[in-house]
Backbone as JSON, one array per atom type, in Angstrom:
{
  "sequence": "MENPYAPPSVDVSLNPVLDSEAEQIRKEHLKHEASIKGIGTLYILTAIIVVCGVLFMSFAFWSAGESPDSASPVGLVIILLLLGGLGVFHFMVGRGLRQLAPWSRVPTIVLSSIGLLGFPFGTIINGYFLYLVASQKGSMILSERYREIVRLTPHIKYRTSIVVWILLGILLLAVALIIGVAVTTR",
  "N": [[295.31, -101.52, 108.7], [292.86, -99.22, 107.46], [293.14, -95.67, 106.37], [290.79, -93.56, 107.69], [290.58, -90.81, 106.93], [291.5, -90.47, 104.44], [291.27, -89.79, 100.83], [288.68, -91.09, 98.75], [289.33, -94.03, 97.14], [288.03, -94.97, 94.84], [286.62, -93.62, 91.67], [284.32, -91.15, 92.06], [282.7, -89.31, 90.66], [280.35, -88.49, 88.23], [281.02, -87.98, 85.52], [284.24, -87.93, 85.09], [286.21, -86.83, 83.22], [284.72, -85.18, 81.29], [283.35, -83.38, 83.27], [285.6, -82.25, 84.46], [286.98, -80.98, 82.38], [285.04, -79.3, 81.18], [284.55, -77.67, 83.37], [287.02, -76.46, 83.71], [287.36, -75.18, 81.22], [285.28, -73.39, 81.51], [286.04, -71.8, 83.75], [288.33, -70.51, 82.81], [287.27, -68.82, 81.03], [285.59, -67.28, 82.26], [285.73, -64.5, 83.3], [285.82, -63.1, 80.82], [283.49, -63.79, 79.71], [281.64, -62.82, 81.48], [282.24, -59.99, 80.82], [281.12, -60.04, 78.11], [278.39, -60.34, 78.6], [278.07, -58.1, 80.01], [278.35, -56.21, 77.9], [275.94, -56.92, 76.57], [274.04, -55.96, 78.34], [274.47, -53.21, 78.34], [273.86, -52.65, 75.71], [271.08, -53.22, 75.89], [270.31, -51.23, 77.76], [270.85, -49.15, 76.15], [269.05, -49.39, 74.1], [266.62, -49.21, 75.56], [266.74, -46.42, 76.18], [266.74, -45.15, 73.72], [264.43, -46.03, 72.54], [262.65, -44.9, 74.4], [263.16, -42.1, 73.89], [262.47, -41.86, 71.18], [259.74, -42.36, 71.48], [259.1, -40.17, 73.23], [259.88, -38.08, 71.52], [258.0, -38.54, 69.39], [255.48, -38.16, 70.69], [255.83, -35.3, 71.35], [256.06, -34.17, 68.85], [253.52, -34.77, 67.6], [251.8, -33.57, 69.53], [252.29, -30.9, 69.38], [251.54, -29.99, 66.96], [251.37, -28.88, 63.42], [253.65, -26.6, 62.05], [254.41, -23.87, 59.96], [257.23, -23.72, 59.7], [258.41, -25.88, 60.42], [260.09, -29.19, 59.9], [259.5, -31.47, 57.24], [256.73, -33.7, 57.87], [256.72, -36.22, 57.04], [259.39, -36.89, 56.68], [260.38, -36.62, 59.2], [258.86, -38.75, 60.49], [259.99, -40.85, 59.24], [262.68, -40.75, 60.22], [262.08, -41.11, 62.89], [260.98, -43.81, 62.77], [263.24, -45.14, 61.86], [265.21, -44.71, 63.95], [263.58, -45.95, 66.1], [263.62, -48.62, 65.14], [266.41, -49.11, 65.21], [266.73, -49.02, 67.98], [265.22, -51.27, 68.87], [266.62, -53.23, 67.45], [269.09, -53.09, 68.7], [268.13, -53.85, 71.25], [267.53, -56.55, 70.72], [269.96, -57.62, 69.98], [271.4, -57.08, 72.29], [270.01, -58.86, 74.11], [270.64, -61.37, 72.96], [273.49, -61.38, 73.39], [273.46, -61.39, 76.2], [272.32, -63.93, 76.47], [274.31, -65.42, 75.51], [274.25, -66.16, 72.82], [275.11, -67.53, 69.74], [274.52, -66.3, 67.23], [274.6, -63.42, 67.86], [277.06, -62.43, 67.63], [278.06, -61.39, 65.23], [276.29, -59.36, 64.53], [277.03, -57.73, 66.69], [279.68, -56.98, 66.2], [279.35, -55.53, 63.85], [277.75, -53.48, 64.89], [279.72, -52.24, 66.77], [281.74, -51.72, 65.1], [280.69, -49.59, 63.67], [280.22, -47.98, 65.77], [282.81, -47.15, 66.41], [283.35, -44.78, 65.09], [282.59, -42.8, 66.65], [284.3, -40.58, 68.07], [285.98, -39.3, 70.92], [285.34, -41.24, 72.87], [283.55, -43.18, 71.94], [285.22, -44.65, 70.3], [287.11, -45.71, 71.99], [285.51, -47.31, 73.69], [283.98, -48.92, 72.01], [285.99, -50.2, 70.58], [286.99, -51.72, 72.56], [284.72, -53.43, 72.86], [284.72, -54.67, 70.34], [287.3, -56.13, 70.6], [286.64, -57.81, 72.77], [284.47, -59.32, 71.76], [285.5, -60.25, 69.09], [287.89, -61.68, 69.64], [289.81, -64.65, 70.27], [288.74, -65.81, 72.55], [286.27, -64.67, 72.71], [285.0, -65.68, 70.47], [284.84, -68.33, 71.16], [283.31, -68.17, 73.39], [280.96, -67.23, 72.46], [279.7, -69.47, 71.15], [278.16, -72.61, 70.27], [279.24, -74.87, 71.44], [280.25, -73.74, 73.78], [277.9, -72.8, 75.06], [276.76, -75.22, 75.81], [278.87, -76.0, 77.58], [278.19, -74.13, 79.69], [275.8, -75.02, 80.37], [276.37, -77.41, 81.45], [277.87, -76.76, 83.69], [276.6, -75.34, 85.98], [276.9, -74.44, 88.37], [279.12, -72.81, 88.51], [279.78, -69.47, 88.9], [280.1, -66.12, 88.14], [281.6, -63.82, 90.35], [281.27, -60.58, 91.38], [283.71, -58.32, 92.35], [284.06, -56.87, 95.57], [285.1, -54.39, 95.8], [284.55, -53.33, 93.25], [281.81, -52.99, 93.67], [281.8, -51.14, 95.71], [282.84, -48.97, 94.44], [281.05, -48.65, 92.46], [278.85, -47.81, 94.15], [279.95, -45.47, 95.18], [279.95, -44.04, 92.69], [277.31, -43.74, 91.97], [276.22, -42.29, 94.17], [277.7, -39.9, 93.76], [276.57, -39.08, 91.34], [274.02, -38.73, 92.06], [274.29, -36.72, 93.93], [275.24, -34.61, 92.26], [272.95, -34.22, 90.59], [271.16, -33.47, 92.51], [272.3, -31.02, 93.45], [272.14, -29.51, 91.08], [269.42, -29.29, 90.79], [268.7, -27.94, 93.06], [269.87, -25.48, 92.7], [268.45, -24.02, 91.0]],
  "CA": [[294.31, -100.67, 109.05], [292.83, -98.14, 106.4], [293.03, -94.4, 106.86], [289.55, -93.13, 107.43], [290.54, -89.5, 106.34], [291.99, -90.68, 102.89], [290.18, -89.53, 99.83], [288.15, -92.3, 98.31], [290.2, -94.65, 96.02], [287.02, -95.01, 93.82], [286.15, -92.44, 91.05], [282.85, -91.1, 92.47], [282.08, -88.37, 89.87], [279.67, -88.98, 87.13], [281.84, -87.98, 84.2], [285.25, -87.03, 85.58], [286.8, -86.16, 82.14], [283.91, -84.09, 80.83], [283.18, -82.38, 84.16], [286.81, -81.36, 84.89], [287.42, -80.35, 81.12], [284.07, -78.27, 81.08], [284.77, -76.67, 84.56], [288.34, -75.7, 83.46], [287.19, -74.27, 80.23], [284.39, -72.27, 81.98], [286.84, -70.97, 84.65], [289.19, -69.93, 81.97], [286.56, -67.93, 80.13], [284.39, -66.66, 83.12], [285.68, -63.07, 83.22], [285.4, -62.75, 79.43], [281.84, -64.09, 79.58], [280.97, -61.64, 82.31], [282.38, -58.77, 80.09], [280.31, -60.01, 76.94], [277.18, -60.27, 79.09], [277.91, -56.66, 80.36], [277.98, -55.56, 76.62], [274.57, -57.14, 76.2], [273.38, -55.12, 79.36], [274.65, -51.89, 77.82], [273.0, -52.55, 74.53], [269.64, -53.24, 76.29], [269.97, -49.99, 78.26], [270.82, -48.15, 74.92], [267.65, -49.73, 73.36], [265.49, -48.63, 76.21], [266.83, -45.04, 76.03], [266.53, -44.77, 72.33], [263.03, -46.09, 72.36], [261.96, -43.78, 75.16], [263.54, -40.98, 73.1], [261.71, -41.9, 70.09], [258.32, -42.08, 72.03], [258.98, -38.71, 73.59], [259.77, -37.16, 70.33], [256.85, -38.65, 68.8], [254.52, -37.33, 71.46], [256.11, -33.79, 71.16], [255.71, -33.78, 67.45], [252.04, -34.78, 67.45], [251.1, -32.69, 70.37], [252.75, -29.51, 69.05], [250.96, -29.58, 65.74], [252.24, -28.44, 62.36], [253.93, -25.11, 61.81], [255.15, -23.86, 58.55], [258.74, -23.73, 59.83], [258.78, -27.28, 60.96], [260.47, -30.16, 58.85], [258.52, -32.25, 56.63], [256.25, -34.71, 58.86], [257.21, -37.49, 56.49], [260.9, -37.1, 56.91], [260.54, -36.95, 60.68], [258.35, -40.03, 60.81], [261.04, -41.89, 58.74], [263.63, -40.79, 61.1], [261.65, -41.77, 64.09], [261.01, -45.17, 62.6], [264.74, -45.7, 61.8], [265.64, -44.7, 65.36], [262.96, -47.05, 66.85], [264.17, -49.85, 64.6], [267.68, -49.25, 65.69], [266.47, -49.34, 69.34], [264.74, -52.72, 68.78], [267.7, -53.98, 66.98], [270.05, -53.08, 70.11], [267.64, -54.78, 72.24], [267.6, -58.02, 70.3], [271.42, -58.11, 70.04], [271.85, -57.22, 73.77], [269.49, -60.04, 74.69], [271.46, -62.56, 72.51], [274.73, -61.37, 74.19], [273.09, -61.93, 77.53], [272.07, -65.35, 76.45], [275.56, -65.97, 74.92], [273.61, -66.84, 71.58], [276.16, -67.4, 68.7], [274.18, -65.41, 66.11], [274.78, -62.21, 68.16], [278.53, -61.97, 67.44], [278.27, -60.73, 63.93], [275.7, -58.0, 64.68], [277.82, -56.88, 67.67], [280.9, -56.58, 65.5], [278.84, -54.52, 62.98], [277.43, -52.25, 65.73], [280.83, -51.75, 67.35], [282.47, -51.09, 64.01], [280.07, -48.33, 63.37], [280.49, -47.09, 67.01], [284.2, -46.68, 66.37], [283.24, -43.4, 64.5], [282.12, -41.8, 67.81], [285.53, -40.24, 68.54], [287.1, -40.28, 71.3], [284.81, -42.28, 73.86], [282.96, -44.26, 71.11], [286.27, -45.35, 69.65], [287.58, -46.49, 72.99], [284.48, -48.11, 74.16], [283.68, -49.92, 70.83], [287.21, -50.82, 70.3], [287.14, -52.78, 73.59], [283.74, -54.34, 72.57], [285.3, -55.49, 69.28], [288.22, -56.94, 71.26], [285.85, -58.86, 73.46], [283.77, -60.28, 70.72], [286.09, -60.81, 67.93], [288.91, -62.39, 70.06], [289.66, -66.07, 70.23], [287.94, -66.2, 73.77], [284.89, -64.29, 72.34], [284.48, -66.61, 69.49], [284.69, -69.55, 71.97], [282.19, -67.91, 74.45], [279.68, -67.1, 71.55], [279.63, -70.74, 70.19], [277.15, -73.71, 70.73], [280.07, -75.62, 72.4], [280.42, -73.07, 75.16], [276.68, -72.69, 75.57], [276.79, -76.58, 76.33], [279.65, -76.02, 78.77], [277.54, -73.42, 80.64], [274.58, -75.82, 80.74], [276.98, -78.45, 82.21], [278.56, -76.1, 84.83], [275.66, -74.2, 86.42], [277.42, -74.09, 89.8], [280.19, -71.87, 88.42], [279.23, -68.24, 88.74], [281.11, -65.06, 88.24], [281.53, -63.05, 91.47], [281.87, -59.39, 91.3], [284.56, -57.86, 93.51], [283.53, -55.99, 96.56], [285.75, -53.11, 95.28], [283.68, -52.73, 92.18], [280.42, -52.59, 94.17], [282.08, -49.95, 96.35], [283.09, -47.82, 93.33], [279.7, -48.27, 91.86], [278.04, -46.99, 95.0], [280.37, -43.88, 95.24], [279.61, -43.22, 91.39], [275.82, -43.46, 92.02], [276.21, -41.28, 95.17], [278.18, -38.63, 93.06], [275.59, -38.64, 90.27], [272.77, -38.2, 92.87], [274.71, -35.41, 94.5], [275.31, -33.67, 91.1], [271.61, -34.05, 90.19], [270.58, -32.7, 93.62], [272.83, -29.67, 93.44], [271.62, -28.81, 89.91], [268.02, -29.11, 91.06], [268.3, -26.99, 94.16], [270.44, -24.12, 92.52], [267.55, -23.37, 89.96]],
  "C": [[294.2, -99.51, 107.87], [292.62, -96.75, 107.01], [291.62, -93.8, 106.56], [289.37, -91.59, 106.94], [291.13, -89.46, 104.85], [290.94, -90.43, 101.92], [289.75, -90.9, 99.33], [289.1, -92.71, 97.11], [289.37, -94.9, 94.73], [286.77, -93.71, 93.08], [284.67, -92.19, 91.36], [282.24, -90.03, 91.53], [281.35, -89.0, 88.75], [280.28, -88.97, 85.8], [283.04, -87.23, 84.47], [285.95, -86.25, 84.36], [285.93, -84.87, 81.62], [283.63, -83.07, 81.96], [284.41, -81.46, 84.37], [287.17, -80.52, 83.5], [286.44, -79.14, 81.04], [284.2, -77.15, 82.18], [286.08, -75.83, 84.21], [288.04, -74.73, 82.3], [286.21, -73.09, 80.74], [285.11, -71.4, 82.83], [287.78, -70.1, 83.85], [288.61, -68.7, 81.24], [285.56, -67.11, 80.92], [284.44, -65.1, 83.09], [285.28, -62.6, 81.86], [283.92, -62.92, 79.22], [281.16, -63.04, 80.34], [281.15, -60.35, 81.43], [281.43, -58.7, 78.88], [278.95, -59.87, 77.46], [276.99, -58.73, 79.54], [277.75, -55.78, 78.97], [276.51, -55.66, 76.41], [273.75, -56.22, 77.16], [273.39, -53.63, 78.82], [273.75, -51.71, 76.58], [271.58, -52.49, 74.86], [269.31, -51.8, 76.9], [269.98, -48.94, 77.11], [269.52, -48.24, 74.23], [266.69, -49.06, 74.15], [265.69, -47.06, 76.1], [266.45, -44.47, 74.72], [265.1, -44.98, 71.98], [262.24, -45.19, 73.14], [262.06, -42.51, 74.44], [262.62, -40.84, 71.95], [260.12, -41.67, 70.46], [258.08, -40.71, 72.54], [258.98, -37.78, 72.43], [258.62, -37.28, 69.46], [255.57, -38.0, 69.37], [254.63, -35.79, 71.31], [255.67, -33.45, 69.74], [254.19, -33.75, 67.21], [251.11, -33.84, 68.29], [251.26, -31.25, 70.06], [251.93, -29.08, 67.82], [251.95, -29.21, 64.65], [252.4, -27.03, 62.38], [254.63, -25.11, 60.6], [256.58, -23.92, 58.65], [259.16, -25.09, 60.17], [259.28, -28.11, 59.66], [259.25, -30.87, 58.28], [258.18, -33.44, 57.65], [256.74, -36.01, 58.32], [258.59, -37.93, 56.79], [261.12, -37.3, 58.38], [259.99, -38.21, 61.05], [259.33, -41.11, 60.29], [262.25, -41.94, 59.77], [263.17, -41.46, 62.4], [261.56, -43.28, 63.98], [262.41, -45.77, 62.55], [265.27, -45.68, 63.15], [265.0, -45.91, 66.18], [263.37, -48.29, 66.36], [265.47, -50.18, 65.2], [267.57, -49.6, 67.22], [266.09, -50.73, 69.48], [265.9, -53.64, 68.42], [268.77, -54.14, 68.17], [269.43, -53.95, 70.99], [267.73, -56.29, 72.02], [269.08, -58.5, 70.42], [271.89, -58.2, 71.39], [271.31, -58.5, 74.55], [270.21, -61.32, 74.23], [272.71, -62.54, 73.08], [274.63, -61.83, 75.5], [272.88, -63.48, 77.61], [273.32, -66.1, 75.85], [275.22, -66.75, 73.55], [274.79, -66.56, 70.45], [275.78, -66.45, 67.47], [274.46, -63.96, 66.52], [276.22, -61.66, 67.94], [278.65, -61.13, 66.21], [277.44, -59.19, 64.14], [276.41, -57.09, 65.73], [279.03, -56.24, 66.99], [280.42, -55.46, 64.53], [278.48, -53.26, 63.7], [278.69, -51.6, 66.33], [281.64, -51.23, 66.34], [281.94, -49.76, 63.81], [280.37, -47.44, 64.69], [281.86, -46.53, 67.16], [284.29, -45.24, 65.87], [283.07, -42.34, 65.65], [283.45, -41.33, 68.65], [285.36, -39.35, 69.73], [286.42, -41.33, 72.27], [284.25, -43.51, 72.98], [284.11, -45.11, 70.62], [286.85, -46.23, 70.68], [286.73, -47.7, 73.46], [284.23, -49.35, 73.2], [284.89, -50.68, 70.41], [287.34, -52.02, 71.26], [285.95, -53.85, 73.39], [284.21, -55.27, 71.41], [286.3, -56.57, 69.9], [287.5, -58.1, 71.95], [285.21, -59.87, 72.69], [284.46, -61.0, 69.72], [287.29, -61.67, 68.28], [288.67, -63.83, 70.09], [288.63, -66.49, 71.43], [286.51, -65.79, 73.35], [284.2, -65.18, 71.41], [284.02, -67.91, 70.27], [283.44, -69.41, 72.84], [280.86, -67.76, 73.61], [279.49, -68.41, 70.63], [278.65, -71.64, 70.92], [277.93, -74.58, 71.74], [280.08, -75.02, 73.91], [279.09, -73.0, 75.92], [276.36, -74.19, 76.37], [277.59, -76.64, 77.68], [279.06, -75.2, 79.92], [276.38, -74.18, 81.22], [275.2, -77.02, 81.62], [277.47, -78.08, 83.57], [277.66, -74.9, 85.39], [276.02, -73.68, 87.84], [278.51, -72.99, 89.59], [279.49, -70.55, 87.99], [280.29, -67.13, 88.89], [280.58, -64.16, 89.35], [282.15, -61.64, 91.36], [282.61, -58.94, 92.49], [283.9, -56.86, 94.31], [284.04, -54.45, 96.19], [284.92, -52.5, 94.2], [282.32, -52.34, 92.72], [280.72, -51.32, 95.02], [282.15, -48.83, 95.55], [281.68, -47.48, 92.71], [278.77, -47.36, 92.9], [278.58, -45.52, 95.06], [279.96, -43.22, 93.88], [278.15, -42.79, 91.57], [275.6, -42.34, 93.01], [276.61, -40.04, 94.57], [277.16, -38.25, 92.22], [274.31, -38.05, 90.98], [273.05, -36.82, 93.53], [274.59, -34.17, 93.44], [273.78, -33.21, 90.66], [270.79, -33.2, 91.29], [271.08, -31.25, 93.81], [272.27, -28.98, 92.13], [270.09, -28.61, 90.04], [267.68, -27.96, 91.97], [268.92, -25.51, 93.62], [269.69, -23.52, 91.39], [266.71, -22.53, 90.74]]
}
């Protein structure tokens, strides 16, 4: 008599070698993948802030009119265009990182290398970005092979710890309280 609770003796998976290898690689790189996607999110937020700042500065410049003491309008326009271009570039690189596009690796390394000059916080943050993108895991994650692995393993998702969500909630509450106190004391 056969044991009805025994696992099947026949291989029932569609492609056992590929599935298990892809799942194993994805699970090994999942936290690193989430961190790289987080860099992409930060780059997109940076782009939004820069572009909004450029729009605000443009509006302020043109609504104020020219005064004899102001800087050259041509120089200001060039600066605004450069900042706007930098914002758009950050957005494109951030989107590429969110999609794990291989082309986004080199621009991220360049932007992070420039960001190292922002001592002390820029050095720490961009040093970490460089580690994430330029490491062996980073180069694997930002490759076509890994994109195929992600396509084969859509059921594997990164789950953020409840502790992180609680800390984020506390941080947002603290920021809201600081803003509330600053507004009410004026």
